[in-house]
Coordinates of C-alpha atoms and ligand atoms in Angstrom, one line a residue:
X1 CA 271.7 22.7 113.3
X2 CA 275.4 21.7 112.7
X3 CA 276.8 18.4 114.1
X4 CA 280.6 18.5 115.4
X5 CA 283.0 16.1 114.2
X6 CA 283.1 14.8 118.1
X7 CA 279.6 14.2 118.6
X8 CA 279.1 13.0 114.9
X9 CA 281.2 9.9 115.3
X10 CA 280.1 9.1 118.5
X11 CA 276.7 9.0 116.8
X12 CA 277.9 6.7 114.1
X13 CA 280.0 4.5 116.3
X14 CA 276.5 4.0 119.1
X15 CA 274.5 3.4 115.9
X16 CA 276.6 0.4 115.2
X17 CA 277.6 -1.5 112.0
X18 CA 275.3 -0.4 109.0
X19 CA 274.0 2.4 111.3
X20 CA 274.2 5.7 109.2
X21 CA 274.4 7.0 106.1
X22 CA 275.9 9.8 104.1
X23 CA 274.5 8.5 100.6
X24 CA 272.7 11.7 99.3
X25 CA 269.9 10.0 97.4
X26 CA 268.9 8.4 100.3
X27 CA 269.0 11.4 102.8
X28 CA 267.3 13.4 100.5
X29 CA 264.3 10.5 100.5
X30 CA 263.9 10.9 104.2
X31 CA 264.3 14.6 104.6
X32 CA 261.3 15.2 101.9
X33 CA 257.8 14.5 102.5
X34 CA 255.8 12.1 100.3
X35 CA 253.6 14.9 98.3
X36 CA 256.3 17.8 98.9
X37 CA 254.9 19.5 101.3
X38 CA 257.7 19.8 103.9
X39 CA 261.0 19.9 102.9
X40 CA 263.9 19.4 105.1
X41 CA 267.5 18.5 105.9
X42 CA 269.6 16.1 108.5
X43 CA 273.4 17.4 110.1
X44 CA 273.3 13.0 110.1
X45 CA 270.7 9.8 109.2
X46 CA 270.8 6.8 111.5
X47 CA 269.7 3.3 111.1
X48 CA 270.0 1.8 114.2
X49 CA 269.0 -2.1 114.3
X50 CA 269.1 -2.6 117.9
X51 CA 267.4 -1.3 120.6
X52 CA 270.9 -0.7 122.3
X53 CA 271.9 1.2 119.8
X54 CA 268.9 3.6 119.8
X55 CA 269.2 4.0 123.7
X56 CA 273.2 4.8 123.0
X57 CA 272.3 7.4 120.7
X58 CA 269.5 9.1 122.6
X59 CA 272.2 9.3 125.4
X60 CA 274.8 10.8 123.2
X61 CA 271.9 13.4 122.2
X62 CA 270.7 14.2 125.9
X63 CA 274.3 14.8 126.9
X64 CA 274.8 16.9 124.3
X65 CA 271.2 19.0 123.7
X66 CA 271.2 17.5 120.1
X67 CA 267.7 17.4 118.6
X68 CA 266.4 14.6 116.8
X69 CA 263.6 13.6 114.9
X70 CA 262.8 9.7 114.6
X71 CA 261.1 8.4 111.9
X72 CA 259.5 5.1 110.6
X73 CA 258.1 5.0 106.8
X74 CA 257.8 8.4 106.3
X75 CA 254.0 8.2 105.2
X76 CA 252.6 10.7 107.8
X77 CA 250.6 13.6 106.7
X78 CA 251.1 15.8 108.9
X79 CA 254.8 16.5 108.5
X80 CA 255.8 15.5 112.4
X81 CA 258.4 13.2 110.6
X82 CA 260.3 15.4 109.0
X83 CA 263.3 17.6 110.1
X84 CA 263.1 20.9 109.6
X85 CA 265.7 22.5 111.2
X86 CA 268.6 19.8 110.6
X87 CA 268.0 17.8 113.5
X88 CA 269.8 14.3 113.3
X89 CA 267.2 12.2 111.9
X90 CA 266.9 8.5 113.6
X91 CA 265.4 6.2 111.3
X92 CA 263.9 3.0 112.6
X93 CA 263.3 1.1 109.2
X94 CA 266.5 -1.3 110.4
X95 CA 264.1 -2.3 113.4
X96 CA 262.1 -4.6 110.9
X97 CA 262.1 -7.9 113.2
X98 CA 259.2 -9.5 114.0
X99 CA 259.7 -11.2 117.4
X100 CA 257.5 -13.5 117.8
X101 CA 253.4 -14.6 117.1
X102 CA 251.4 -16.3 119.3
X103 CA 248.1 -17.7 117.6
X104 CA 247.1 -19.0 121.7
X105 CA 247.4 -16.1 122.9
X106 CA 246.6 -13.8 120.0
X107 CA 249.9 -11.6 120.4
X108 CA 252.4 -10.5 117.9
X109 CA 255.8 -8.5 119.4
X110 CA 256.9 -6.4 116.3
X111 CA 259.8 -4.4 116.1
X112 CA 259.5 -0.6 115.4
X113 CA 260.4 -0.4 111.8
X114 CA 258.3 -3.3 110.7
X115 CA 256.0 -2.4 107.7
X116 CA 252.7 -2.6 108.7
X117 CA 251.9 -5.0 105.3
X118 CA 254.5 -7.4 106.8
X119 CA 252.4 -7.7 110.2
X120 CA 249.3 -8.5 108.7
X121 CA 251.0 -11.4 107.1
X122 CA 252.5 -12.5 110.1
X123 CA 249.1 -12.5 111.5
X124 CA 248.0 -14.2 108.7
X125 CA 250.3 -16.7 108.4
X126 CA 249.3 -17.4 112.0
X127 CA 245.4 -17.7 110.8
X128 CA 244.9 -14.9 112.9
X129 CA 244.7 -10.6 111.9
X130 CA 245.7 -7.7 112.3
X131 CA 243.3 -5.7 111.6
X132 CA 244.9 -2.1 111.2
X133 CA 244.3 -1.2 107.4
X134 CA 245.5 2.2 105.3
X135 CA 246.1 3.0 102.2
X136 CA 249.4 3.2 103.3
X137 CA 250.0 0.1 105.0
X138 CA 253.1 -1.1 102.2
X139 CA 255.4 2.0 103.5
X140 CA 254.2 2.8 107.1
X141 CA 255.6 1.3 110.1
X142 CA 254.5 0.1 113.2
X143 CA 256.2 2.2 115.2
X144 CA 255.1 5.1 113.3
X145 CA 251.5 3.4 113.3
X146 CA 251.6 4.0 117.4
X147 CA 253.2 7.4 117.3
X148 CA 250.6 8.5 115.0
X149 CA 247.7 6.6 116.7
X150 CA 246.6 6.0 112.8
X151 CA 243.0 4.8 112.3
X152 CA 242.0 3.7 108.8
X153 CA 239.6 1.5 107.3
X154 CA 238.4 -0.7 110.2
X155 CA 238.5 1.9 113.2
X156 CA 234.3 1.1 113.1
X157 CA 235.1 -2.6 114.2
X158 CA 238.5 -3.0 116.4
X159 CA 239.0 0.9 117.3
X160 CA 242.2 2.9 116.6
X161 CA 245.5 1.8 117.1
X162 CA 245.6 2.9 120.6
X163 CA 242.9 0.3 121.4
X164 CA 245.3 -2.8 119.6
X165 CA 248.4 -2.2 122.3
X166 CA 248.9 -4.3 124.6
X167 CA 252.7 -3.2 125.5
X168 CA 255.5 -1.2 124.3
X169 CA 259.1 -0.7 124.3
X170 CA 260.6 2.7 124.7
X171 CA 263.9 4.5 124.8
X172 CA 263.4 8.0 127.2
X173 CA 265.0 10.5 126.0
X174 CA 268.0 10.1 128.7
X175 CA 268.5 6.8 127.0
X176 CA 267.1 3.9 129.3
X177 CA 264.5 1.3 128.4
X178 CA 260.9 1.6 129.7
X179 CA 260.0 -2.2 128.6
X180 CA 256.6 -2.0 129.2
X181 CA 256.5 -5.1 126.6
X182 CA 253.7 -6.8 128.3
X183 CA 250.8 -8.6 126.8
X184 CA 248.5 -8.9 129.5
X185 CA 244.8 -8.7 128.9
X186 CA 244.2 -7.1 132.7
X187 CA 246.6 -5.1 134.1
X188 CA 245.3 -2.6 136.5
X189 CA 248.8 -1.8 138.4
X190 CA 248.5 2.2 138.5
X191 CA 249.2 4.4 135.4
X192 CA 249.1 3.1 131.6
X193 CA 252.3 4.2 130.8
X194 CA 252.3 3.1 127.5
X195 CA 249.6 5.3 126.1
X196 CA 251.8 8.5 126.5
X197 CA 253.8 7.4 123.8
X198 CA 251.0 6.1 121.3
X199 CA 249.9 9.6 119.9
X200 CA 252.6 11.2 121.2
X201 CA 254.1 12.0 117.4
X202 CA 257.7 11.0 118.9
X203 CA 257.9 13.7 121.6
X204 CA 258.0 11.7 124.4
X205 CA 260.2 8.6 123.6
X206 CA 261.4 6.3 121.0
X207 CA 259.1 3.3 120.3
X208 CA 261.1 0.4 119.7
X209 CA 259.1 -2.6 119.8
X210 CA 255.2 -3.2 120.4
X211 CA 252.9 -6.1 121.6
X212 CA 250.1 -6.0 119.4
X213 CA 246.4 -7.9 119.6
X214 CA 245.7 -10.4 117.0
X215 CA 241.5 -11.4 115.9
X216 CA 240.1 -14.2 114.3
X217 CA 240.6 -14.0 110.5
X218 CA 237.4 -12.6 108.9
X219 CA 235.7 -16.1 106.8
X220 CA 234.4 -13.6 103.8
X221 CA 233.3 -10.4 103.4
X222 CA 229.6 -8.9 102.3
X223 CA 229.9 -5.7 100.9
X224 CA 227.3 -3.4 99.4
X225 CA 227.2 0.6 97.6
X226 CA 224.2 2.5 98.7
X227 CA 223.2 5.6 97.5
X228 CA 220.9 7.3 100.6
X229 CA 217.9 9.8 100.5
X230 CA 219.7 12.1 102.7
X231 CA 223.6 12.6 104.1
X232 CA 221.2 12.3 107.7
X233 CA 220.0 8.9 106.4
X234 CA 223.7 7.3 106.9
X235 CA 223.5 7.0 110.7
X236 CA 220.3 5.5 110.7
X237 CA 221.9 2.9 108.4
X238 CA 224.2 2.2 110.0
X239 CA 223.0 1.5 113.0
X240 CA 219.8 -0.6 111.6
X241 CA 222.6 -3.2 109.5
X242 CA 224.8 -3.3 113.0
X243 CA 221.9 -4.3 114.8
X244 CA 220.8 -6.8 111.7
X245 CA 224.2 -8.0 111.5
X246 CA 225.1 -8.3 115.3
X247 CA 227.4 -5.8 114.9
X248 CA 229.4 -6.8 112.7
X249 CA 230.0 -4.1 110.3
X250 CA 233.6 -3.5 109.8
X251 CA 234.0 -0.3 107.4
X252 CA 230.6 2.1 106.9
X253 CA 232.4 5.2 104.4
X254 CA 230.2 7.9 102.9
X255 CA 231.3 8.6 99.5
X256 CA 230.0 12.2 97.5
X257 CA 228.8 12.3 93.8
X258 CA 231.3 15.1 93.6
X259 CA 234.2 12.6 94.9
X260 CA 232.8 9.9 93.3
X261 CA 232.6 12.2 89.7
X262 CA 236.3 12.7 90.3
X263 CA 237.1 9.0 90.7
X264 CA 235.2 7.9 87.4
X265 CA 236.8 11.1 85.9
X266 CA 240.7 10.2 87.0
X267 CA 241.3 6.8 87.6
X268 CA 241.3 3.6 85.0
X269 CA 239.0 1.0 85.3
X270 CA 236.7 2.9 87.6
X271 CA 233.0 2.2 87.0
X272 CA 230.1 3.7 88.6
X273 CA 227.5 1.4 89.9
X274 CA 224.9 4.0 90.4
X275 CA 224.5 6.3 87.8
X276 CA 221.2 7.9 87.8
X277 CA 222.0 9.0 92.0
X278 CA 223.5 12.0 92.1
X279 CA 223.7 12.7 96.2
X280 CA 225.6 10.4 99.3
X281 CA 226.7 7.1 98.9
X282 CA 227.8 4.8 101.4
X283 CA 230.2 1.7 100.9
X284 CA 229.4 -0.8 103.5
X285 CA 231.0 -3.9 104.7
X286 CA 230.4 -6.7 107.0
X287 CA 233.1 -9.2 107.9
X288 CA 231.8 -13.0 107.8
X289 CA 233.1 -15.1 110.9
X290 CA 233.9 -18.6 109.7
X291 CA 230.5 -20.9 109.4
X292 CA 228.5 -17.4 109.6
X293 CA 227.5 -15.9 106.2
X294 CA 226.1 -12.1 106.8
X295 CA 225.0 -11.4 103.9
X296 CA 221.1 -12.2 104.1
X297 CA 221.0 -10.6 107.2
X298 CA 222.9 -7.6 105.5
X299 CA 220.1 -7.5 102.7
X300 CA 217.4 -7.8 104.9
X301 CA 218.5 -4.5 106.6
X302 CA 218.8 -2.7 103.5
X303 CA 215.7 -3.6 102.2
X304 CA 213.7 -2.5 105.0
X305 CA 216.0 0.6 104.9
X306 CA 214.7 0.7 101.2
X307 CA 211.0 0.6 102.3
X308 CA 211.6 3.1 104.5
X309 CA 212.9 5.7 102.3
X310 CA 216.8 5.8 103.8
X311 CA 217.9 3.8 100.7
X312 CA 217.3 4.9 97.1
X313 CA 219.2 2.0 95.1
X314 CA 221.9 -0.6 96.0
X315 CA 224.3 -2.6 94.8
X316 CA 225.6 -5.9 96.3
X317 CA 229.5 -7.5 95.3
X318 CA 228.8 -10.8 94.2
X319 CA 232.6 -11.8 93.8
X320 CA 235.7 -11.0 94.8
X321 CA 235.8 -8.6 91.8
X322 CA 232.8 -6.9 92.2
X323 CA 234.1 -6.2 95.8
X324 CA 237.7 -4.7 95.0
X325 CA 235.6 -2.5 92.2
X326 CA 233.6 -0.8 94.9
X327 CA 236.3 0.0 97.2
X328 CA 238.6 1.5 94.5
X329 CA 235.7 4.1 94.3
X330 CA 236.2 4.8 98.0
X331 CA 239.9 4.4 98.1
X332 CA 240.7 5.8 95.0
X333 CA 239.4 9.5 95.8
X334 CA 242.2 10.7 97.2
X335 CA 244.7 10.4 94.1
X336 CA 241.5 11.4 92.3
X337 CA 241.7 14.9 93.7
X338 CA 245.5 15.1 93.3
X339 CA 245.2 14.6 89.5
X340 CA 242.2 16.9 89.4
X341 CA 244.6 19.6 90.6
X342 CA 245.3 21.4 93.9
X343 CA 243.3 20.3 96.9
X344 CA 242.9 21.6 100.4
X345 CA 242.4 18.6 103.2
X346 CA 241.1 18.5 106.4
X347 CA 241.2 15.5 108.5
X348 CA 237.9 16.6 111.4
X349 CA 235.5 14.6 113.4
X350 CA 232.4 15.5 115.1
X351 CA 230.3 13.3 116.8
X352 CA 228.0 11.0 114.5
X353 CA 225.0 13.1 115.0
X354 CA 226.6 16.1 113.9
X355 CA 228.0 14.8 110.5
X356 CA 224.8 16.0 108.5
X357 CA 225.1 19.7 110.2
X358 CA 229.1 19.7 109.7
X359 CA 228.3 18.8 105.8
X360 CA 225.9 21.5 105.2
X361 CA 227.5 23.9 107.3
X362 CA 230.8 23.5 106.1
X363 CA 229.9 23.4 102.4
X364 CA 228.2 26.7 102.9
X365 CA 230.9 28.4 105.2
X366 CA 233.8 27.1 102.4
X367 CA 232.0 28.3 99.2
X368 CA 231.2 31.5 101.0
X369 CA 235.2 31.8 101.8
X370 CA 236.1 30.7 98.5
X371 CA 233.6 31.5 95.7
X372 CA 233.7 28.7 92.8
X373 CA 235.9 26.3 95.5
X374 CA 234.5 22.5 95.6
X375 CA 233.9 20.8 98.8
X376 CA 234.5 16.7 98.0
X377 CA 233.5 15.3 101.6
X378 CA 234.3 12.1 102.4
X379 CA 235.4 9.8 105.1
X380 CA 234.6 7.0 108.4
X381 CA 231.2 8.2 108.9
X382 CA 230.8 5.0 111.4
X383 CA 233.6 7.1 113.8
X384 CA 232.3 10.6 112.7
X385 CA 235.7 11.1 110.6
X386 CA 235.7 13.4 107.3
X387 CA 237.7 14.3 105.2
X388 CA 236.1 17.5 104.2
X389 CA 238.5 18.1 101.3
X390 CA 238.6 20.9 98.7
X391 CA 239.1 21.2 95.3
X392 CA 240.3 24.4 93.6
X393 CA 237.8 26.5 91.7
X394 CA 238.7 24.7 88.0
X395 CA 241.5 26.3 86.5
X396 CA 242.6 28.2 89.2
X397 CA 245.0 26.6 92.3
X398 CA 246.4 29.7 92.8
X399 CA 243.4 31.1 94.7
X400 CA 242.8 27.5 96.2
X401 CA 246.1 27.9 97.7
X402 CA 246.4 31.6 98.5
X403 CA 243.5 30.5 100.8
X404 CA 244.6 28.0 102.4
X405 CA 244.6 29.5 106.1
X406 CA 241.4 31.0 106.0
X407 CA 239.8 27.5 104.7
X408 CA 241.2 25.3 107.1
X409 CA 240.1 27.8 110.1
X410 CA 236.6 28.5 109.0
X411 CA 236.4 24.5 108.3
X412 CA 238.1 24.0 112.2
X413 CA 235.7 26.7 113.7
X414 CA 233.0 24.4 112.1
X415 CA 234.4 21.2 113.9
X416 CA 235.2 22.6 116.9
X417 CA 231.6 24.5 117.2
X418 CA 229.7 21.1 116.6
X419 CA 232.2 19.1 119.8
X420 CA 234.5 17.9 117.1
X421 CA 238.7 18.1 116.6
X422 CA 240.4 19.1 114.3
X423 CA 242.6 16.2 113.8
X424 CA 240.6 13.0 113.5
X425 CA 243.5 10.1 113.2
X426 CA 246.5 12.0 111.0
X427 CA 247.7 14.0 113.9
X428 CA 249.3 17.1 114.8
X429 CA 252.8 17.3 113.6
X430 CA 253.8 20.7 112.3
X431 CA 250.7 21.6 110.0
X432 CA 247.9 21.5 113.3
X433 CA 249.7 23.0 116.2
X434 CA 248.3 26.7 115.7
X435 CA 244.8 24.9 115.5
X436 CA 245.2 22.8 118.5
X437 CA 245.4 26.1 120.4
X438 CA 241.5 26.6 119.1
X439 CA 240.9 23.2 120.6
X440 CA 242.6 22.3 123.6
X441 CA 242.0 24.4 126.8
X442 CA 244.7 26.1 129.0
X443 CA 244.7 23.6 131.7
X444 CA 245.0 20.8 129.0
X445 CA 247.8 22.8 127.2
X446 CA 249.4 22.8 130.5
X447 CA 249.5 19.7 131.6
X448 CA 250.3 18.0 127.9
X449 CA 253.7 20.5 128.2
X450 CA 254.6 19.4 132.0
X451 CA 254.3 16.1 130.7
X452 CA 257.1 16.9 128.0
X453 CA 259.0 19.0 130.0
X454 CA 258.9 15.8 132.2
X455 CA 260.2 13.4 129.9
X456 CA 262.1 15.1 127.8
X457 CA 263.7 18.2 130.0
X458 CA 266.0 19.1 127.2
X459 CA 263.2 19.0 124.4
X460 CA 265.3 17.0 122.2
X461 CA 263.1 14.9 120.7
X462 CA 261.1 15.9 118.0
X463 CA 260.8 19.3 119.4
X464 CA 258.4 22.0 117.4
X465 CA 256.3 19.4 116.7
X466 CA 252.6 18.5 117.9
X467 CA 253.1 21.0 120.8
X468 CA 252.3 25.1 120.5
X469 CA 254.7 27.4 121.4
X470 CA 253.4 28.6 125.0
Ligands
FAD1 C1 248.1 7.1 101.0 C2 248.1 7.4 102.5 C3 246.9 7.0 103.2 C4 246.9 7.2 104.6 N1 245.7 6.8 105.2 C5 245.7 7.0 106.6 C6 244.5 6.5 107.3 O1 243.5 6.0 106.7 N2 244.5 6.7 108.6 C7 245.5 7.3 109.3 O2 245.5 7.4 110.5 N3 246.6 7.7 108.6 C8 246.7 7.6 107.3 N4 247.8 8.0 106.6 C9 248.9 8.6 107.4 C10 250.1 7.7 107.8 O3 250.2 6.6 106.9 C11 250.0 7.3 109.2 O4 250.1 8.4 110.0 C12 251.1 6.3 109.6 O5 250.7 5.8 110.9 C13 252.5 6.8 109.7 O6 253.4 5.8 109.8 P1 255.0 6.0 109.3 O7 255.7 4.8 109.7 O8 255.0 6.4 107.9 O9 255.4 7.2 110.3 P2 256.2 8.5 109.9 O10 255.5 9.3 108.9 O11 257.6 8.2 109.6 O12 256.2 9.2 111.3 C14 255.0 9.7 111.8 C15 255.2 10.2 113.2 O13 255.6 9.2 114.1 C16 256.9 9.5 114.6 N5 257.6 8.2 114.7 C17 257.8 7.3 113.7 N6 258.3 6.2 114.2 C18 258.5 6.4 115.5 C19 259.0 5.6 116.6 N7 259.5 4.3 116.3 N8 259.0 6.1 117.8 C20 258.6 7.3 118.1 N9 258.1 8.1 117.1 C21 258.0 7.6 115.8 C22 257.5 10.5 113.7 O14 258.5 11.3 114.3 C23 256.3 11.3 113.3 O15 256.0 12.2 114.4 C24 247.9 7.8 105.3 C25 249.1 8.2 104.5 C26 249.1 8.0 103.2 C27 250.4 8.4 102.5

C-alpha cells in the first residue's frame, strides 16, 4: 500500500505532536513479530496520545479507504498485529494513562496502551488486584489484552478478560466515540455493546480506554506439584481441592515429564521436585484471602486424593522460594522448547472431560503424521486449555516444519471432533483463519461478516485478519 504525500501529512498533523515516526529502528520493531514469524512493513507509524487524535485519524482513513492495523505491545501470537500489506500501522503505546482507581468501588479506567504490569500495580497500590496474569504481562497492553480476549494464569478463578470489563472506549471506524466507559455492576439496557470489540482482534474499532474490575488482594498463596496416576486423574483433583478449598483454587496446570525433561534440560536453576514420576504433573495453587490460610484444607484434599490412588507423590512450597521454583517449571516450558529447537504450537480447548481423550488421541494422531515428532502437552487444564505443542524429531526441524499444515489440521480435527476450538485464548489473527472455517458454521460465518461489514463498511481496519475470505 503506498501513502500519498496529501493523506500522509494529514495523518501526521491528526496524530498530533510526537504522533509519528519515521525512525527506521523503531518501525522495523513494530512491523516484526516477537519470534519472527510474520514480517511486515508500514507506508507510516502513529503514536497517537489522545483519544482525539485516534478518532481524527480513523476519519482521515475512512475518507480515504486507507487500511490500518492498530497495535498495543506487539506480544500477540497470532500475528493479527502486524501489517502485512503496508497498512499504516496505529500504535497505541502513547495511550499509557491510567485515569483513575477506585478501591470503593473496585474500578480502574486505563488507557489503551497501558502495560498490563503497570495496572496490576495500580491495583496494587490501591490494595486491590488485577488479576489478569501472562507471561507477557511486562510488554502487552490493555488494549491489546481486550482485543485479544487473552486468558492466562488465573482464567480458573476470575475468567478471561471478557469477564473483567465493565466498559469501554472506542473509536468506529468512521471516527466517532462509542464511550461505553461505564462501570456499572447491572446494566441490563439492551445490547452489550462492548463485547463486540473485546475479541474482536481490532476489526471492529479502536479500543481506547477500558473500565476494568479490581478483587481483594490475595493474603498468601498455597501452592503444591503433584505427579497423578493418570492424565484422567487431574479433573477429579481438581474438583475434590475446589470443593476442600471452597473454591478457591486460582491456577490448576498440567505439566508433562516430556515438558518438564525439557525445562530441567534448558533452563538454569531448574530443579525437579519429583524425580522418580515419570507421567502428568499438575502445579496447583490456592489463593489465601486475608485471616484464611488454605493450606491445611489444601493438604487434606491431596491426601485423601493420595489414599485414593489419583496422587502418586507431592510436593508442597514452604516459602516464597520454594513457590517461584515450582512455577518456573510450569512457566518456563515454553522457552524450553524454543531452545530445544523448532516447535509446532497449538493453542486448543475441549471441554474438561475430554482432555484425557484429546491427550491420547492427539499423541497418536501426531506421531502417526510425523514419525519420531514429540508431543509436549501442556496447559489450563482447570478451563480445558492445551497447548498441545510439538517438538521436532531431534536433529531434524526441517521435517517438523515441512509439516506444519498437516500437524496443526490433524491436531484441529482432534479438537474440533471432541466439541473443542481451535483457538483457546491466543486468537485468530492471520495464522487461524483457514481453521476457523473447520469450526464455525455458515450461519455463524455469516453473521460475524454482517457484523464487520456493519461497522466497518470500508474494511479498513485490520482487514485480512481473524475473518476468512468468503
Ligand atoms: C511469552 C508470552 C506469553 C503469552 N501468554 C499468553 C497467555 O497465557 N494467554 C493469552 O491469552 N495470551 C498470551 N500471550 C499472547 C499475548 O500476550 C496476548 O494476546 C496479549 O493480550 C496481546 O497484547 P498486546 O498489547 O501485545 O497486543 P498486540 O499483540 O499488539 O495486538 C494483538 C491484537 O489486538 C489488536 N489491538 C491491539 N491494541 C488494540 C486496541 N487498542 N484497539 C483495537 N485493537 C487492538 C491488534 O490489532 C491485534 O489484533 C502470550 C504472549 C507471549 C509473548
Amino acid at each position: 500500500m503506498k501513502l500519498s504525500a496529501d493523506i500522509t501529512n494529514r495523518l501526521k498533523q491528526a496524530a498530533g505532536p510526537g504522533g509519528f515516526s519515521d525512525d527506521a529502528q523503531e518501525v522495523a520493531a513494530h512491523t516484526t513479530e516477537w519470534r519472527g514469524r510474520w514480517s511486515g512493513k508500514t507506508a507510516l507509524l502513529l503514536k497517537p496520545k489522545t483519544t482525539e487524535a485516534v478518532s481524527g485519524i480513523l476519519a482521515i482513513c475512512n475518507e480515504t479507504l486507507t487500511a490500518l492495523v492498530p497495535q498495543g505491545g506487539n506480544t500477540g501470537l497470532v500475528g493479527a498485529q502486524v501489517p502485512l500489506h503496508g497498512e499504516v500501522l496505529l500504535s497505541l503505546e502513547r495511550m499509557s494513562r491510567i485515569r483513575s482507581v477506585s478501591a470503593s468501588e473496585n474500578v480502574i479506567i486505563a488507557e489503551a496502551g497501558v502495560i498490563l504490569a503497570n495496572v496490576q500495580k495500580a491495583a496494587a497500590d490501591a490494595d486491590r488486584l488485577f488479576p489478569l496474569s501472562l507471561a507477557a504481562e511486562g510488554s502487552c497492553t490493555i488494549g491489546g489484552n481486550l482485543s485479544t480476549n487473552a486468558g492466562g494464569v488465573a482464567v480458573l478463578r476470575y475468567g478471561m478478560t471478557r469477564e473483567l470489563v465493565l466498559g469501554v472506549e472506542v473509536v468506529l471506524a468512521d471516527g466517532r466515540v462509542l464511550n461505553l466507559l461505564r462501570s456499572l455492576r447491572k446494566d441490563n439496557s439492551g445490547y452489550d455493546l462492548k463485547q463486540l470489540f473485546i475479541g474482536a482482534e481490532g476489526t471492529l474499532g479502536i479500543i481506547t480506554a477500558a473500565a476494568l474490575k479490581l478483587f481483594p488482594r490475595p493474603h498468601s498463596y498455597a501452592t503444591v506439584f503433584a505427579a497423578i496416576s493418570r492424565a484422567d486423574a487431574a479433573l477429579d483433583l481438581l474438583n475434590r481441592l475446589q470443593d476442600a478449598t471452597g473454591g478457591l483454587v486460582t491456577a490448576f496446570e498440567l505439566v508433562s515429564r516430556a515438558g518438564l525433561d525439557l525445562v530441567l534440560k534448558h533452563i538454569p536453576g531448574a530443579t525437579d521436585p519429583l524425580p522418580k514420576h515419570r507421567g502428568w504433573f499438575v502445579l496447583a495453587q490456592v489463593s489465601n484471602p486475608a485471616a484464611f490460610d488454605a493450606l491445611p484444607a489444601l493438604e487434606a484434599g491431596l491426601g485423601k486424593a493420595m489414599e485414593d490412588g489419583l496422587v502418586v507423590d507431592a510436593v508442597f512450597a514452604k516459602n516464597e522460594r520454594e513457590r517461584k521454583n515450582l512455577w518456573l517449571l510450569r512457566e518456563s516450558l515454553s522457552e524450553a522448547q524454543k531452545i530445544e529447537g523448532a516447535s509446532v504450537k497449538h493453542d486448543v480447548s475441549v471441554p474438561l472431560s475430554r482432555i484425557p481423550e484429546f491427550l491420547a488421541t492427539a499423541d497418536k494422531a501426531v506421531r502417526d503424521a510425523l514419525p519420531g515428532a514429540r508431543p509436549v502437552a501442556f496447559g489450563h487444564v482447570g478451563d480445558g486449555n492445551i497447548h498441545f505443542n510439538i517438538a521436532a524429531p531431534p536433529g531434524n526441524d526441517a521435517a517438523l516444519l515441512a509439516a506444519r499444515d498437516k500437524l496443526e489440521s490433524v491436531v484441529h480435527e482432534v479438537a474440533l471432533r471432541l466439541g473443542g476450538s481451535v483457538s483457546a485464548e491466543h486468537g485468530i489473527g492471520i495464522a487461524k483463519r483457514e481453521a476457523l472455517k473447520t469450526q464455525k458454521s455458515a450461519a455463524e460465518l455469516d453473521v460475524m461478516r454482517a457484523l464487520k461489514r456493519t461497522l466497518d463498511p470500508n474494511n479498513i481496519l485490520n482487514p485480512g485478519k481473524l475473518l476468512p475470505d468468503a
